[in-house]
Short mmCIF file of C-alpha atoms (C1' of nucleotides) in Angstrom, two decimals:
data_model
loop_
_atom_site.label_atom_id
_atom_site.label_comp_id
_atom_site.label_asym_id
_atom_site.label_seq_id
_atom_site.Cartn_x
_atom_site.Cartn_y
_atom_site.Cartn_z
CA MET A 220 -10.28 -27.74 -27.72
CA THR A 221 -8.13 -25.50 -27.61
CA ASP A 222 -6.83 -24.73 -24.91
CA THR A 223 -4.73 -21.88 -23.92
CA PRO A 224 -1.80 -23.25 -21.49
CA PRO A 225 -2.33 -20.93 -19.09
CA PRO A 226 -0.72 -18.41 -18.50
CA ARG A 227 2.46 -18.79 -15.33
CA THR A 228 2.83 -14.92 -15.08
CA TRP A 229 3.22 -13.75 -10.44
CA GLN A 230 -0.72 -11.77 -11.52
CA ALA A 231 -2.44 -15.07 -12.96
CA ILE A 232 -1.16 -17.25 -10.25
CA ARG A 233 -1.54 -14.46 -7.26
CA ALA A 234 -5.54 -14.74 -9.27
CA GLU A 235 -5.47 -18.28 -8.57
CA VAL A 236 -4.42 -18.61 -5.56
CA LEU A 237 -7.21 -15.53 -3.93
CA ALA A 238 -9.48 -17.75 -5.91
CA ARG A 239 -8.78 -20.36 -3.93
CA ILE A 240 -9.30 -18.43 -0.93
CA ARG A 241 -12.58 -16.96 -2.19
CA HIS A 242 -13.59 -20.03 -3.02
CA ARG A 243 -13.21 -21.73 0.42
CA ARG A 244 -10.98 -24.19 -0.85
CA TRP A 245 -8.50 -22.42 1.44
CA PRO A 246 -10.65 -21.37 3.97
CA PRO A 247 -9.09 -18.17 6.49
CA GLY A 248 -6.73 -20.13 8.64
CA THR A 249 -5.55 -22.64 6.07
CA MET A 250 -1.78 -23.48 5.55
CA ILE A 251 -1.29 -23.76 2.51
CA PRO A 252 0.74 -25.80 0.53
CA ASN A 253 4.78 -24.07 0.48
CA GLU A 254 5.80 -22.24 -2.12
CA ALA A 255 7.86 -25.54 -4.06
CA ASP A 256 5.10 -27.40 -3.89
CA LEU A 257 2.79 -24.90 -5.39
CA ALA A 258 5.97 -24.07 -8.49
CA LEU A 259 5.66 -27.47 -9.60
CA GLU A 260 1.81 -27.71 -9.36
CA PHE A 261 2.03 -24.14 -12.07
CA GLY A 262 4.76 -25.62 -13.33
CA CYS A 263 6.91 -22.09 -13.36
CA ALA A 264 9.82 -21.16 -10.40
CA ARG A 265 9.80 -20.70 -6.71
CA ALA A 266 10.35 -17.07 -7.74
CA THR A 267 6.96 -16.10 -9.18
CA VAL A 268 5.21 -18.41 -7.07
CA ASN A 269 6.79 -15.26 -4.42
CA ARG A 270 6.68 -12.80 -6.42
CA ALA A 271 2.43 -13.59 -5.95
CA LEU A 272 2.21 -15.18 -2.24
CA ARG A 273 4.36 -12.04 -1.03
CA ASP A 274 1.65 -9.49 -3.25
CA LEU A 275 -1.20 -11.08 -1.30
CA ALA A 276 1.11 -10.93 2.06
CA GLU A 277 1.42 -7.43 1.40
CA SER A 278 -1.91 -6.68 0.61
CA GLY A 279 -3.49 -8.82 3.88
CA VAL A 280 -4.57 -11.57 2.54
CA LEU A 281 -2.01 -14.30 3.64
CA ASP A 282 0.36 -14.32 6.63
CA ARG A 283 4.02 -15.74 5.56
CA ARG A 284 6.40 -16.86 8.45
CA ARG A 285 10.15 -18.66 7.73
CA LYS A 286 9.61 -21.75 8.23
CA ALA A 287 5.56 -21.66 9.76
CA GLY A 288 5.38 -21.86 6.17
CA THR A 289 1.76 -19.57 4.26
CA ARG A 290 -1.27 -18.75 6.42
CA VAL A 291 -4.96 -17.66 5.03
CA ALA A 292 -5.34 -14.81 7.18
CA GLU A 293 -8.13 -15.46 9.82
CA ALA A 294 -9.39 -12.07 10.15
CA PRO A 295 -8.07 -10.32 6.84
CA VAL A 296 -6.97 -6.97 7.28
CA ARG A 297 -7.21 -5.37 4.58
CA ARG A 298 -4.97 -2.62 3.99
CA ALA A 299 -6.21 -0.31 2.56
CA VAL A 300 -3.80 2.22 0.00
CA LEU A 301 -5.03 6.24 0.09
CA SER A 302 -2.79 8.15 -2.80
CA ILE A 303 -2.85 11.81 -1.17
CA PRO A 304 -2.75 14.87 -3.38
CA LEU A 305 -1.93 18.28 -3.51
CA ILE A 306 -5.54 19.80 -2.87
CA ARG A 307 -4.99 21.55 -6.22
CA ASP A 308 -5.37 18.38 -7.98
CA GLU A 309 -8.39 16.90 -5.62
CA VAL A 310 -10.00 20.29 -6.63
CA ALA A 311 -8.48 19.66 -10.89
CA ALA A 312 -10.19 16.45 -10.13
CA LEU A 313 -13.79 17.92 -9.28
CA GLY A 314 -13.04 19.82 -13.17
CA GLN A 315 -12.87 22.70 -11.28
CA PRO A 316 -10.77 25.68 -11.27
CA TYR A 317 -8.28 25.62 -8.42
CA GLY A 318 -8.07 29.12 -6.41
CA TYR A 319 -4.84 30.18 -3.25
CA ALA A 320 -5.81 33.00 -1.10
CA LEU A 321 -2.87 33.93 2.21
CA LEU A 322 -4.69 34.81 4.95
CA SER A 323 -1.88 35.68 6.83
CA ARG A 324 1.68 34.58 6.83
CA ALA A 325 4.18 35.45 10.17
CA LEU A 326 7.09 34.12 12.64
CA GLU A 327 5.61 34.34 15.45
CA SER A 328 5.10 32.02 18.82
CA PRO A 329 3.63 29.41 18.54
CA PRO A 330 0.75 27.83 21.21
CA ALA A 331 2.06 25.61 23.00
CA PRO A 332 0.88 22.16 21.69
CA VAL A 333 2.00 23.43 18.49
CA HIS A 334 5.84 24.11 19.96
CA ALA A 335 5.41 20.33 21.08
CA SER A 336 4.99 18.81 18.06
CA LEU A 337 8.58 20.72 15.94
CA ALA A 338 10.80 20.16 19.41
CA LEU A 339 11.66 24.39 18.49
CA PRO A 340 14.20 24.95 21.19
CA PRO A 341 12.47 27.38 24.10
CA ASP A 342 11.73 31.19 22.55
CA THR A 343 11.85 29.75 19.27
CA ASP A 344 9.23 31.57 17.04
CA ALA A 345 7.62 29.55 13.58
CA LEU A 346 6.54 30.05 10.59
CA HIS A 347 2.38 30.50 10.45
CA ILE A 348 0.94 29.97 7.15
CA ARG A 349 -2.93 30.92 7.29
CA ALA A 350 -4.47 30.00 3.96
CA LEU A 351 -7.65 29.80 1.47
CA HIS A 352 -8.28 26.76 -0.97
CA LEU A 353 -10.69 27.65 -3.11
CA ALA A 354 -12.97 25.31 -5.91
CA GLY A 355 -14.43 27.56 -8.70
CA GLY A 356 -14.45 30.92 -6.45
CA THR A 357 -15.84 28.75 -3.55
CA PRO A 358 -13.67 27.86 0.00
CA PHE A 359 -13.02 23.76 -0.41
CA ALA A 360 -10.32 23.98 2.09
CA LEU A 361 -9.56 26.08 5.21
CA GLU A 362 -4.94 25.27 6.01
CA ASP A 363 -3.89 25.94 9.58
CA ARG A 364 -0.12 25.24 8.38
CA TRP A 365 3.39 26.06 11.52
CA ILE A 366 6.84 25.32 10.19
CA ASN A 367 10.03 25.21 11.78
CA PRO A 368 12.34 27.70 9.78
CA ALA A 369 14.97 25.58 10.75
CA ALA A 370 14.38 22.30 8.99
CA ALA A 371 12.91 24.39 6.20
CA PRO A 372 15.68 26.06 4.79
CA GLY A 373 14.36 29.18 2.77
CA ALA A 374 10.06 28.48 3.84
CA LEU A 375 10.60 32.25 5.50
CA GLU A 376 12.41 33.66 2.32
CA ALA A 377 9.43 31.64 0.13
CA ASP A 378 6.70 33.99 -1.46
CA MET A 379 3.74 32.29 -0.73
CA THR A 380 0.69 34.21 -1.61
CA THR A 381 0.89 32.06 -4.78
CA LEU A 382 1.64 29.01 -4.19
CA SER A 383 0.15 26.98 -1.00
CA ALA A 384 2.68 25.98 1.45
CA ASN A 385 2.52 22.48 1.14
CA GLU A 386 3.04 22.80 -2.58
CA TRP A 387 5.92 25.16 -1.70
CA LEU A 388 7.29 22.51 0.88
CA VAL A 389 6.27 19.55 -1.40
CA ARG A 390 8.70 20.84 -3.80
CA HIS A 391 11.95 22.00 -1.40
CA ALA A 392 11.59 20.55 1.54
CA PRO A 393 12.98 17.12 1.94
CA PHE A 394 10.70 14.65 4.02
CA THR A 395 10.61 11.18 4.47
CA GLU A 396 8.17 10.83 7.28
CA GLY A 397 4.84 11.63 8.37
CA ARG A 398 1.44 10.87 10.10
CA LEU A 399 -2.23 11.37 9.10
CA SER A 400 -4.82 11.94 11.46
CA PHE A 401 -8.58 12.02 10.30
CA SER A 402 -11.31 13.17 12.38
CA ALA A 403 -14.33 15.38 12.91
CA ILE A 404 -15.10 18.93 14.25
CA ALA A 405 -17.45 21.42 15.09
CA ALA A 406 -16.78 24.99 12.84
CA ASP A 407 -15.66 27.00 15.21
CA ALA A 408 -16.66 31.41 14.13
CA ALA A 409 -13.53 31.77 12.08
CA THR A 410 -13.35 28.57 10.52
CA ALA A 411 -17.55 29.34 9.70
CA ALA A 412 -16.13 32.01 9.07
CA GLN A 413 -13.27 31.82 5.79
CA LEU A 414 -15.80 28.11 4.74
CA GLY A 415 -18.62 30.30 4.81
CA CYS A 416 -20.99 27.81 7.06
CA ALA A 417 -22.83 28.05 10.23
CA PRO A 418 -20.63 27.80 13.20
CA GLY A 419 -20.87 24.53 14.64
CA THR A 420 -21.12 22.61 11.27
CA ALA A 421 -19.58 19.80 11.42
CA LEU A 422 -16.43 19.52 9.19
CA PHE A 423 -13.41 16.52 8.41
CA ARG A 424 -10.28 17.74 9.29
CA LEU A 425 -7.38 16.44 8.14
CA ASP A 426 -3.88 16.89 10.94
CA ARG A 427 -0.54 16.46 9.45
CA SER A 428 2.41 16.20 10.30
CA THR A 429 5.58 15.54 8.49
CA LEU A 430 8.86 14.90 9.67
CA ASP A 431 12.41 14.88 8.16
CA GLY A 432 14.70 11.91 9.56
CA THR A 433 13.24 12.40 13.09
CA ARG A 434 12.71 16.46 13.47
CA PRO A 435 10.00 17.40 12.45
CA VAL A 436 9.67 20.36 9.32
CA THR A 437 5.93 21.26 9.45
CA VAL A 438 2.44 20.37 11.03
CA ALA A 439 -0.78 21.78 9.44
CA GLN A 440 -4.10 21.07 10.17
CA ILE A 441 -7.23 21.09 6.96
CA SER A 442 -10.38 21.61 7.12
CA TYR A 443 -12.46 20.59 4.92
CA ARG A 444 -15.70 22.42 3.42
CA PRO A 445 -18.89 21.14 4.51
CA GLY A 446 -20.42 17.72 2.38
CA TYR A 447 -16.26 17.00 1.73
CA ARG A 448 -15.26 12.98 1.52
CA LEU A 449 -12.64 11.26 1.29
CA ASP A 450 -12.63 8.02 -0.88
CA MET A 451 -10.63 4.82 -0.54
CA VAL A 452 -10.48 1.74 -2.52
CA ILE A 453 -9.86 -1.10 -0.66
CA MET B 190 39.77 0.49 9.07
CA THR B 191 37.76 -2.28 9.15
CA ASP B 192 35.03 -1.24 5.96
CA THR B 193 32.46 -3.11 6.41
CA PRO B 194 31.04 -3.45 2.35
CA PRO B 195 27.99 -1.83 1.78
CA PRO B 196 25.12 -4.42 1.79
CA ARG B 197 24.36 -5.07 -1.39
CA THR B 198 20.79 -5.68 -0.55
CA TRP B 199 17.14 -4.18 -2.20
CA GLN B 200 16.58 -2.48 1.12
CA ALA B 201 19.99 -0.90 1.02
CA ILE B 202 19.59 0.46 -2.29
CA ARG B 203 16.20 1.65 -1.60
CA ALA B 204 17.66 3.25 1.36
CA GLU B 205 20.31 4.97 -0.70
CA VAL B 206 18.38 6.04 -3.78
CA LEU B 207 15.59 7.99 -1.51
CA ALA B 208 18.19 9.53 0.25
CA ARG B 209 19.89 10.73 -3.28
CA ILE B 210 16.79 12.39 -4.01
CA ARG B 211 16.71 13.77 -0.09
CA HIS B 212 19.86 15.21 -0.59
CA ARG B 213 18.84 17.03 -3.47
CA ARG B 214 21.23 14.40 -5.81
CA TRP B 215 18.60 13.78 -8.00
CA PRO B 216 15.96 16.69 -7.55
CA PRO B 217 12.57 15.93 -7.99
CA GLY B 218 11.63 15.68 -11.92
CA THR B 219 15.07 14.37 -12.63
CA MET B 220 15.94 11.30 -14.77
CA ILE B 221 17.75 9.38 -13.39
CA PRO B 222 20.04 6.09 -14.37
CA ASN B 223 18.99 3.72 -15.61
CA GLU B 224 18.68 0.15 -13.76
CA ALA B 225 21.93 -1.27 -15.32
CA ASP B 226 23.88 1.33 -14.83
CA LEU B 227 22.48 1.89 -11.16
CA ALA B 228 23.32 -2.50 -10.79
CA LEU B 229 27.14 -1.70 -12.11
CA GLU B 230 27.37 1.38 -9.63
CA PHE B 231 26.47 -0.90 -6.79
CA GLY B 232 27.30 -3.94 -7.59
CA CYS B 233 24.16 -5.95 -7.89
CA ALA B 234 21.85 -7.88 -10.23
CA ARG B 235 19.40 -5.55 -12.37
CA ALA B 236 17.26 -8.30 -10.55
CA THR B 237 17.88 -6.50 -7.39
CA VAL B 238 17.87 -2.40 -7.86
CA ASN B 239 14.29 -3.36 -10.09
CA ARG B 240 13.21 -4.64 -6.54
CA ALA B 241 14.17 -1.20 -4.48
CA LEU B 242 13.06 0.55 -7.00
CA ARG B 243 10.07 -1.43 -8.02
CA ASP B 244 9.19 -0.18 -4.06
CA LEU B 245 9.60 3.24 -4.22
CA ALA B 246 7.65 3.50 -7.31
CA GLU B 247 5.00 1.81 -5.50
CA SER B 248 4.88 4.05 -3.09
CA GLY B 249 5.21 7.19 -5.00
CA VAL B 250 8.71 8.04 -4.57
CA LEU B 251 9.21 7.10 -8.23
CA ASP B 252 7.09 7.11 -11.62
CA ARG B 253 8.09 4.35 -13.72
CA ARG B 254 7.61 4.13 -17.75
CA ARG B 255 8.86 1.73 -20.05
CA LYS B 256 11.90 2.86 -22.54
CA ALA B 257 10.42 6.37 -20.77
CA GLY B 258 13.19 5.16 -17.93
CA THR B 259 12.69 5.99 -13.61
CA ARG B 260 12.81 9.21 -13.23
CA VAL B 261 11.80 11.20 -9.36
CA ALA B 262 8.27 12.02 -8.65
CA GLU B 263 7.87 15.57 -9.41
CA ALA B 264 4.77 16.08 -6.85
CA PRO B 265 5.01 12.95 -4.55
CA VAL B 266 1.51 12.27 -4.24
CA ARG B 267 2.30 10.18 -1.53
CA ARG B 268 1.01 6.96 -0.88
CA ALA B 269 -0.55 5.61 3.11
CA VAL B 270 -1.03 2.98 4.09
CA LEU B 271 -4.14 1.95 6.37
CA SER B 272 -4.99 -1.18 8.37
CA ILE B 273 -8.94 -0.66 8.65
CA PRO B 274 -8.89 -3.65 11.85
CA LEU B 275 -12.37 -4.88 12.58
CA ILE B 276 -13.66 -3.00 15.69
CA ARG B 277 -13.68 -5.05 18.11
CA ASP B 278 -9.81 -4.65 17.47
CA GLU B 279 -9.59 -1.74 17.64
CA VAL B 280 -10.98 -1.28 20.59
CA ALA B 281 -9.02 -4.25 21.88
CA ALA B 282 -5.97 -1.54 20.93
CA LEU B 283 -7.08 0.95 23.52
CA GLY B 284 -6.52 -1.24 26.18
CA GLN B 285 -10.54 -1.01 26.75
CA PRO B 286 -12.87 -4.37 27.00
CA TYR B 287 -15.11 -5.10 23.55
CA GLY B 288 -18.73 -5.27 23.51
CA TYR B 289 -21.69 -6.22 21.36
CA ALA B 290 -25.76 -5.08 20.96
CA LEU B 291 -27.39 -5.80 18.07
CA LEU B 292 -30.24 -2.95 17.98
CA SER B 293 -32.35 -4.42 15.71
CA ARG B 294 -32.14 -6.63 12.63
CA ALA B 295 -35.06 -7.32 10.02
CA LEU B 296 -35.55 -8.33 6.59
CA GLU B 297 -37.72 -5.62 5.40
CA SER B 298 -37.37 -3.26 2.07
CA PRO B 299 -33.85 -0.80 1.69
CA PRO B 300 -33.99 3.18 1.68
CA ALA B 301 -33.49 3.76 -2.75
CA PRO B 302 -30.10 4.30 -2.12
CA VAL B 303 -29.21 1.45 -0.51
CA HIS B 304 -31.24 -0.51 -2.76
CA ALA B 305 -29.41 0.63 -5.77
CA SER B 306 -26.18 0.35 -4.39
CA LEU B 307 -27.06 -3.22 -3.83
CA ALA B 308 -28.56 -3.68 -7.39
CA LEU B 309 -31.02 -5.79 -5.49
CA PRO B 310 -33.98 -6.81 -7.85
CA PRO B 311 -37.03 -5.24 -7.41
CA ASP B 312 -39.58 -5.22 -4.44
CA THR B 313 -36.29 -7.57 -3.24
CA ASP B 314 -35.91 -7.37 0.36
CA ALA B 315 -32.31 -7.00 2.32
CA LEU B 316 -31.13 -8.26 5.30
CA HIS B 317 -30.46 -4.20 7.76
CA ILE B 318 -28.74 -4.86 10.63
CA ARG B 319 -28.62 -1.64 13.25
CA ALA B 320 -26.11 -2.95 15.82
CA LEU B 321 -23.78 -1.04 18.81
CA HIS B 322 -19.89 -1.50 19.12
CA LEU B 323 -18.83 -0.31 23.05
CA ALA B 324 -15.54 0.43 24.65
CA GLY B 325 -15.24 -0.60 27.72
CA GLY B 326 -19.16 -0.19 29.01
CA THR B 327 -19.81 2.93 26.53
CA PRO B 328 -21.08 3.13 23.24
CA PHE B 329 -17.79 3.01 20.67
CA ALA B 330 -19.51 3.19 16.76
CA LEU B 331 -22.92 2.82 15.65
CA GLU B 332 -23.32 0.59 13.07
CA ASP B 333 -26.19 0.15 10.17
CA ARG B 334 -25.62 -2.23 7.19
CA TRP B 335 -27.42 -4.17 4.74
CA ILE B 336 -27.13 -6.99 3.31
CA ASN B 337 -27.12 -8.70 0.25
CA PRO B 338 -29.08 -12.10 1.23
CA ALA B 339 -28.24 -13.62 -2.18
CA ALA B 340 -24.28 -11.97 -2.28
CA ALA B 341 -23.73 -13.59 1.71
CA PRO B 342 -25.32 -17.36 1.73
CA GLY B 343 -26.24 -18.06 5.41
CA ALA B 344 -26.26 -14.65 6.86
CA LEU B 345 -30.13 -15.15 7.04
CA GLU B 346 -29.96 -17.91 9.43
CA ALA B 347 -26.77 -16.22 10.89
CA ASP B 348 -27.12 -16.18 14.91
CA MET B 349 -26.06 -11.41 15.14
CA THR B 350 -26.77 -11.33 18.48
CA THR B 351 -23.08 -12.34 19.85
CA LEU B 352 -21.07 -11.25 16.86
CA SER B 353 -21.04 -8.70 15.30
CA ALA B 354 -21.88 -8.51 11.00
CA ASN B 355 -19.03 -7.80 10.23
CA GLU B 356 -17.04 -10.48 11.58
CA TRP B 357 -19.31 -12.96 9.94
CA LEU B 358 -19.00 -11.72 6.42
CA VAL B 359 -15.63 -11.37 7.65
CA ARG B 360 -15.79 -15.13 7.92
CA HIS B 361 -18.55 -16.42 5.73
CA ALA B 362 -18.98 -14.06 2.15
CA PRO B 363 -16.09 -14.50 0.38
CA PHE B 364 -15.62 -10.75 -1.89
CA THR B 365 -13.13 -9.50 -3.10
CA GLU B 366 -12.70 -4.88 -3.62
CA GLY B 367 -14.63 -2.46 -1.55
CA ARG B 368 -14.37 0.74 -1.35
CA LEU B 369 -14.71 3.16 1.37
CA SER B 370 -15.88 6.50 2.40
CA PHE B 371 -15.01 9.56 5.24
CA SER B 372 -16.61 11.90 5.74
CA ALA B 373 -18.35 14.25 8.97
CA ILE B 374 -21.80 14.15 9.85
CA ALA B 375 -23.95 15.80 12.48
CA ALA B 376 -25.45 13.42 14.48
CA ASP B 377 -29.41 13.31 14.22
CA ALA B 378 -31.59 12.16 17.09
CA ALA B 379 -31.67 8.83 16.30
CA THR B 380 -27.35 8.22 16.82
CA ALA B 381 -27.14 10.99 19.12
CA ALA B 382 -29.19 9.07 21.58
CA GLN B 383 -27.39 5.85 20.78
CA LEU B 384 -23.83 7.43 20.84
CA GLY B 385 -25.13 9.57 24.05
CA CYS B 386 -23.89 12.69 22.33
CA ALA B 387 -26.16 15.87 22.12
CA PRO B 388 -27.98 16.03 17.62
CA GLY B 389 -25.79 17.94 15.59
CA THR B 390 -22.42 17.01 17.35
CA ALA B 391 -19.70 16.22 14.75
CA LEU B 392 -19.13 12.20 13.65
CA PHE B 393 -16.97 11.17 12.32
CA ARG B 394 -18.29 8.32 9.59
CA LEU B 395 -17.34 5.42 7.26
CA ASP B 396 -19.59 4.39 4.51
CA ARG B 397 -18.22 1.28 3.91
CA SER B 398 -19.07 -0.64 0.46
CA THR B 399 -17.96 -4.36 -0.39
CA LEU B 400 -18.16 -6.71 -3.07
CA ASP B 401 -17.78 -9.89 -4.28
CA GLY B 402 -16.50 -9.47 -7.65
CA THR B 403 -18.45 -7.63 -9.53
CA ARG B 404 -21.99 -7.97 -6.89
CA PRO B 405 -22.76 -6.52 -3.99
CA VAL B 406 -22.60 -8.05 -0.64
CA THR B 407 -22.57 -5.57 2.16
CA VAL B 408 -22.95 -1.49 2.55
CA ALA B 409 -22.58 -0.19 5.97
CA GLN B 410 -22.32 2.95 7.22
CA ILE B 411 -20.30 3.43 11.61
CA SER B 412 -21.18 6.64 12.61
CA TYR B 413 -17.81 6.97 15.74
CA ARG B 414 -18.25 8.48 18.79
CA PRO B 415 -17.87 12.17 19.00
CA GLY B 416 -13.92 12.44 19.45
CA TYR B 417 -12.39 9.46 16.90
CA ARG B 418 -9.79 9.66 15.10
CA LEU B 419 -8.23 7.97 12.21
CA ASP B 420 -3.95 7.54 12.63
CA MET B 421 -2.27 6.74 9.50
CA VAL B 422 1.11 6.87 8.98
CA ILE B 423 3.09 7.80 5.55
"C1'" DA C 81 10.59 -33.09 32.70
"C1'" DT C 82 13.28 -29.43 31.03
"C1'" DC C 83 16.61 -26.46 29.07
"C1'" DC C 84 19.80 -26.70 25.33
"C1'" DA C 85 22.27 -26.92 21.66
"C1'" DT C 86 21.60 -29.12 17.07
"C1'" DA C 87 19.30 -30.20 12.74
"C1'" DA C 88 15.07 -29.80 9.73
"C1'" DT C 89 12.21 -26.82 6.76
"C1'" DA C 90 9.31 -22.31 4.86
"C1'" DT C 91 10.50 -18.07 3.35
"C1'" DG C 92 13.50 -14.83 1.81
"C1'" DT C 93 16.49 -12.51 -1.21
"C1'" DC C 94 20.76 -12.27 -5.17
"C1'" DT C 95 22.78 -13.80 -9.47
"C1'" DA C 96 23.00 -14.31 -14.54
"C1'" DT C 97 20.56 -14.56 -18.50
"C1'" DA C 98 16.55 -14.84 -21.37
"C1'" DC C 99 13.10 -13.18 -23.52
"C1'" DA C 100 8.25 -9.87 -23.20
"C1'" DT C 101 6.45 -5.07 -23.37
"C1'" DA C 102 5.59 -1.17 -24.46
"C1'" DA C 103 7.22 3.63 -26.42
"C1'" DT C 104 10.41 6.76 -28.12
"C1'" DA C 105 13.27 8.16 -31.74
"C1'" DA C 106 14.65 7.06 -36.51
"C1'" DA C 107 14.11 5.30 -41.08
"C1'" DC C 108 11.99 5.11 -45.01
"C1'" DC C 109 8.33 6.09 -47.84
"C1'" DC C 110 4.58 8.64 -50.33
"C1'" DG D 149 6.34 17.37 -45.07
"C1'" DG D 150 2.66 13.21 -43.00
"C1'" DG D 151 2.65 9.57 -42.15
"C1'" DT D 152 3.99 4.91 -41.65
"C1'" DT D 153 6.91 0.87 -40.21
"C1'" DT D 154 11.01 -0.61 -38.09
"C1'" DA D 155 14.75 -0.16 -35.25
"C1'" DT D 156 16.48 0.53 -30.20
"C1'" DT D 157 15.67 0.89 -25.52
"C1'" DA D 158 14.39 1.25 -20.36
"C1'" DT D 159 11.56 -1.57 -17.25
"C1'" DG D 160 8.83 -5.96 -16.63
"C1'" DT D 161 8.38 -10.26 -15.42
"C1'" DA D 162 10.53 -15.47 -16.13
"C1'" DT D 163 14.45 -19.26 -14.26
"C1'" DA D 164 18.00 -21.77 -12.36
"C1'" DG D 165 20.07 -22.50 -8.76
"C1'" DA D 166 22.26 -20.92 -4.85
"C1'" DC D 167 22.90 -19.07 -0.44
"C1'" DA D 168 21.00 -16.32 4.27
"C1'" DT D 169 17.55 -16.50 8.04
"C1'" DA D 170 14.65 -16.71 11.30
"C1'" DT D 171 11.71 -20.32 13.25
"C1'" DT D 172 10.17 -25.02 14.92
"C1'" DA D 173 11.10 -29.42 15.84
"C1'" DT D 174 14.12 -32.82 17.49
"C1'" DG D 175 17.81 -34.97 20.22
"C1'" DG D 176 20.51 -35.55 23.97
"C1'" DA D 177 22.51 -34.45 28.49
"C1'" DT D 178 21.53 -32.97 33.47
#
DNA sequence: ATCCATAATATGTCTATACATAATAAACCC
DNA sequence: GGGTTTATTATGTATAGACATATTATGGAT
């Protein structure tokens, strides 16, 4: 019986707590012992228990409130983490050569919804960029982007014929927050022509907007080729 | 000059580091000072700096490697966190009454791909459930689910006419991991009929599979009504 | 009984110190 | 020089102790 002493790392404690939840020793809704007691039981410092429980709370397995204590989440609103890669990397991950083609680039008056979401002053133009991302020579995604020139200094002068606008922005325009919205749309005639599919084909669409503080920097609409899937791991 | 001393909380330090990155004092690719030096500069303990930098690394802003140090991520592979609520909660968030209708429920032989992804023994049946989620009386999402009975004890006996299979599983079947996959599909005739839309309509689809350890528990295909959007915040 | 101040309590965080671990740089040998 | 061993270094983590903070429970006054 060479019983190796149980490792008292925070990961080990997290695993142990998770096991007790899974095995229904602590069913959903249960209050679990407080940190001090658990530290005593596991023979470690309270900070170590805290680290483990905090991690589980972040992933939605536990609910924690000061003074109230820690309980196993009733309906585990699981949180999935999505890494949003550059399309270049996404294509590379498929093992295909990446290509980029600038379709159009103009400083022009945006449609009302775009004007509003960029919070532009009245009668102000924005930089409109349309581009095609290619995987192994075939269309992968169509990007339709509007950039607020005031929020992205240098964008008007930047050469975007070889580098995608997204990559340029990532490197040159600071941004703090953003919103993503996924949906399914039917391909309109123009999009279908660019992506080489029939009009009406169901396409996966990503609408993305990014802010620098409170100032909108850019909004983009990305239509992926038919069959595209976005994968996440819980 | 009642200058309030700068708070030396880890959040404050995270904010300060983030500001330096945004203001290009530490541009992408830069190595930033090590924890000990930053702790000295900010006048706090190294553990506090560690907490702040770890948090930024988790959100993809920093790259950290032992001995190598900490650098500002070149291409900020931003990580977005998606909370996956129960459909019931999703509908409730829209301010509409939730409804649930079980369409069919049978122990039957699954198609080959489902059989494979549930890792069933040869010639084994699985529990097949089809159900409609309603928002304010109109169809919201169509769920097509297969459950591995061996991995979800009690599922065969459970009454799923009032409670959705997903909710039953969440409460009764332990699971540890899962995969999510989002895509856009054209509605087939059966789905269109249930959702009350025209065949061929572009629909947002979620494919979900959950495991208990390494054992597959269930796979589900959820087709949302036309116009559905999934929002995330970076 | 109701309302309000106060005490009690569990989590949240900071500090200082120590050791572990991974990865690089330097020293070394052949 | 090429390859291997040995420091060195920055992050990763554990610990004990302390105080902060948010909430709940309690007790008292009205």
